[in-house]
Structures are given as structure tokens and as C-alpha cells.
CSV table of C-alpha atoms in Angstrom, one decimal:
chain,number,residue,atom,x,y,z
A,1,GLN,CA,-7.2,-18.1,64.3
A,2,ASN,CA,-9.6,-19.0,62.0
A,3,GLY,CA,-8.0,-22.0,61.1
A,4,TYR,CA,-6.1,-21.1,57.4
A,5,VAL,CA,-2.4,-19.9,56.8
A,6,LEU,CA,-0.9,-17.6,54.7
A,7,ASN,CA,1.1,-19.7,52.2
A,8,ALA,CA,3.3,-17.3,50.3
A,9,ASP,CA,7.3,-16.6,50.6
A,10,GLU,CA,8.2,-13.8,52.3
A,11,GLN,CA,9.2,-11.7,48.9
A,12,SER,CA,5.8,-12.4,47.4
A,13,LEU,CA,4.1,-11.1,50.5
A,14,PHE,CA,6.4,-7.7,50.6
A,15,ASP,CA,5.7,-7.2,46.7
A,16,TYR,CA,2.2,-7.7,47.3
A,17,VAL,CA,1.7,-5.4,50.0
A,18,LEU,CA,3.6,-2.8,48.3
A,19,SER,CA,1.4,-3.0,45.3
A,20,LEU,CA,-1.6,-3.0,47.5
A,21,ALA,CA,-0.3,0.2,49.2
A,22,GLY,CA,0.6,1.8,45.8
A,23,HIS,CA,-3.0,1.1,44.4
A,24,GLY,CA,-1.3,-1.0,42.0
A,25,THR,CA,-2.7,-4.4,42.3
A,26,SER,CA,-5.9,-4.3,39.8
A,27,PRO,CA,-5.8,-3.7,36.0
A,28,GLU,CA,-8.4,-0.7,35.4
A,29,VAL,CA,-9.5,-2.3,31.7
A,30,GLY,CA,-12.7,-4.3,31.7
A,31,ILE,CA,-13.2,-3.9,35.4
A,32,HIS,CA,-16.3,-1.9,36.3
A,33,GLY,CA,-16.9,-0.4,40.2
A,34,ALA,CA,-14.9,1.9,42.2
A,35,ALA,CA,-11.0,1.7,42.1
A,36,SER,CA,-11.3,0.7,46.0
A,37,ASP,CA,-13.6,-2.4,45.0
A,38,ARG,CA,-11.5,-3.2,42.5
A,39,GLU,CA,-8.5,-3.5,45.0
A,40,THR,CA,-10.6,-5.3,47.4
A,41,VAL,CA,-11.4,-8.0,45.2
A,42,HIS,CA,-8.2,-8.4,44.1
A,43,ALA,CA,-7.0,-8.5,47.4
A,44,ALA,CA,-9.6,-11.0,48.6
A,45,GLU,CA,-8.6,-13.0,45.3
A,46,TRP,CA,-4.5,-12.9,46.5
A,47,ILE,CA,-5.5,-14.2,49.9
A,48,ALA,CA,-7.6,-17.1,48.5
A,49,GLU,CA,-4.9,-18.0,46.5
A,50,HIS,CA,-2.2,-17.6,48.9
A,51,THR,CA,-4.2,-19.5,51.7
A,52,ARG,CA,-5.1,-22.9,52.7
A,53,LYS,CA,-6.7,-24.8,55.5
A,54,LEU,CA,-4.8,-26.1,58.4
A,55,ASN,CA,-5.1,-29.8,58.9
A,56,LYS,CA,-4.5,-30.9,62.3
A,57,GLU,CA,-5.5,-34.7,61.7
A,58,GLN,CA,-3.5,-37.1,63.3
A,59,ARG,CA,-3.4,-40.6,61.7
A,60,ALA,CA,-2.1,-44.5,62.1
A,61,LEU,CA,0.9,-45.2,59.4
A,62,LYS,CA,2.5,-48.6,58.4
A,63,TRP,CA,6.0,-48.3,59.3
A,64,ASN,CA,7.3,-48.3,56.0
A,65,ALA,CA,5.3,-45.4,54.8
A,66,LEU,CA,6.1,-43.2,58.1
A,67,GLU,CA,9.8,-44.1,57.5
A,68,GLN,CA,9.9,-42.9,53.8
A,69,ILE,CA,8.0,-39.6,54.9
A,70,LEU,CA,10.8,-39.1,57.8
A,71,ARG,CA,13.6,-39.9,55.2
A,72,GLY,CA,11.8,-37.1,53.2
A,73,TYR,CA,12.5,-34.8,56.0
A,74,GLY,CA,16.2,-35.9,56.2
A,75,CYS,CA,15.9,-38.2,59.1
A,76,THR,CA,18.3,-41.0,59.6
A,77,PHE,CA,17.5,-44.2,61.6
A,78,GLU,CA,19.8,-45.8,64.0
A,79,GLN,CA,18.8,-49.5,65.4
A,80,ARG,CA,20.3,-49.9,69.4
A,81,LYS,CA,20.5,-52.8,71.2
A,82,GLY,CA,17.3,-54.8,71.8
A,83,ASN,CA,14.1,-53.3,70.6
A,84,SER,CA,15.4,-49.7,70.5
A,85,LEU,CA,15.6,-47.0,67.3
A,86,VAL,CA,16.8,-43.7,67.4
A,87,ILE,CA,15.5,-41.2,65.0
A,88,ARG,CA,17.5,-38.1,64.1
A,89,ARG,CA,16.7,-34.8,62.2
A,90,GLY,CA,19.5,-32.8,63.1
A,91,ASN,CA,19.8,-32.1,66.6
A,92,LEU,CA,16.3,-33.6,67.2
A,93,VAL,CA,16.0,-37.1,68.6
A,94,SER,CA,13.2,-39.5,69.0
A,95,PHE,CA,13.0,-42.6,70.3
A,96,THR,CA,10.8,-45.5,69.5
A,97,GLY,CA,10.8,-49.4,69.6
A,98,ARG,CA,12.1,-50.9,66.4
A,99,ARG,CA,9.4,-52.1,63.9
A,100,ASN,CA,9.0,-54.3,60.9
A,101,SER,CA,7.9,-52.5,57.5
A,102,GLY,CA,4.5,-53.4,57.8
A,103,ASP,CA,3.7,-52.7,61.5
A,104,GLU,CA,1.2,-49.7,62.2
A,105,MET,CA,2.6,-46.9,64.1
A,106,ASP,CA,-0.6,-45.6,65.9
A,107,ALA,CA,-1.6,-41.8,65.8
A,108,ALA,CA,-0.5,-41.1,69.3
A,109,GLY,CA,2.9,-42.7,68.3
A,110,VAL,CA,3.3,-40.9,65.0
A,111,ALA,CA,2.2,-37.3,66.8
A,112,ARG,CA,4.7,-37.9,69.5
A,113,ILE,CA,7.7,-38.7,66.7
A,114,ARG,CA,6.5,-35.4,65.0
A,115,ALA,CA,6.7,-33.3,68.0
A,116,ASP,CA,10.1,-34.8,69.1
A,117,LEU,CA,11.6,-33.8,65.5
A,118,GLU,CA,9.4,-30.8,65.1
A,119,LEU,CA,7.3,-31.8,62.4
A,120,ASP,CA,4.2,-30.5,63.9
A,121,GLU,CA,1.8,-27.9,63.2
A,122,ALA,CA,3.7,-25.6,65.8
A,123,HIS,CA,6.7,-25.8,63.6
A,124,GLY,CA,5.0,-25.1,60.4
A,125,VAL,CA,4.4,-28.8,59.5
A,126,ASP,CA,0.5,-29.3,59.6
A,127,SER,CA,-1.2,-33.0,58.7
A,128,THR,CA,-1.6,-31.8,54.8
A,129,CYS,CA,2.3,-30.6,54.8
A,130,PHE,CA,3.4,-34.2,56.6
A,131,TYR,CA,1.1,-36.8,55.2
A,132,TYR,CA,0.7,-35.5,51.6
A,133,ASN,CA,3.7,-33.6,50.9
A,134,ALA,CA,2.5,-30.1,50.7
A,135,SER,CA,4.4,-27.3,51.2
A,136,VAL,CA,5.6,-26.5,54.5
A,137,VAL,CA,4.6,-23.4,56.3
A,138,PRO,CA,7.1,-20.6,55.9
A,139,ALA,CA,9.3,-19.8,58.6
A,140,PHE,CA,8.4,-16.1,58.8
A,141,ILE,CA,4.9,-16.7,58.7
A,142,ASN,CA,4.7,-19.4,61.3
A,143,LYS,CA,6.8,-17.6,63.7
A,144,TYR,CA,4.4,-14.2,62.9
A,145,ARG,CA,1.2,-16.6,63.1
A,146,GLN,CA,2.2,-18.0,66.5
A,147,LEU,CA,2.9,-14.1,67.5
A,148,LEU,CA,-0.6,-13.5,66.5
A,149,ARG,CA,-2.4,-16.4,68.2
A,150,ARG,CA,-0.9,-15.3,71.4
A,151,LEU,CA,-2.1,-11.4,70.8
A,152,ALA,CA,-5.2,-12.5,70.2
A,153,ALA,CA,-5.7,-14.5,73.5
A,154,TYR,CA,-5.3,-11.0,75.2
């Protein structure tokens, strides 16, 4: 809701929550204050370490850069008759006109291709992941993030 996403695999999150529930998250040595204070500080540090800001920026790209990014996500390209290009990612398909490597795809075109191929924020691939090769938001986090967003609307 605040524009951040938890970036931890399911097992790490499970282990941490069990450790937190069992009051086993913070060492006793060298830390002053109540145990609950130490646990709160440790939890805040863990959350800060395992979250990142969501990035929803859309930007134009040269076609060769976009093609390289898409290939990194397992996309294939098929030239059709005329000026048609089909981009596939598994069962997902996006259509565009054929491009030369130096041509620029505008931000709206990149956003449309990303949405068609489920390489968008709604599917755990925010712009930090897509443009800068950061790790994709784990599927279970994205699933519950969408659920919590819906519940927060009520």
C-alpha cells in the first residue's frame, strides 16, 4: 500500500516469522533495553533488508535493448508477412510492427508489450525488475500483495 514490496522467498519469510514468534530473533549479548525492544528493532531491520520500493516508471527503449530484455524473459520473435512481428512468452502473445535495431519503441508501446506478456507490475515484474534486471517479486508475495490491496480498498 505504501509503494514497497517484500522481496523474500517463502521459506525465508516462514523461517523468520517462526523465529519472531518464538522470540529468537535478536541476540542477548551487547544489546541494551527490553527484549521486546530488541525484537522490534530486529524486525524493522529485517523488513528494511527484505523490501524495496516498487518502480512503476515506463520509458522508451531502443528496439535492440527491448529485444535483449525480452529474450532474457524467454521471449521469442516471429516475423510475419508485411511489417508484423509476433512476440511470444509461453502461451502469451504480443504483436507489434517490425523494428530496426536502432528504432525507438515509445513508453506506451513498451508498456503494452509488457502487459501482453505479463511482464508488468501486476505480475510481479515492476520497472526495476524489467529495465534494470532486479529479481522478480516472488509469486506468493505478489499473490498476497494483490489480495491485501483489494482488502485495503474496503
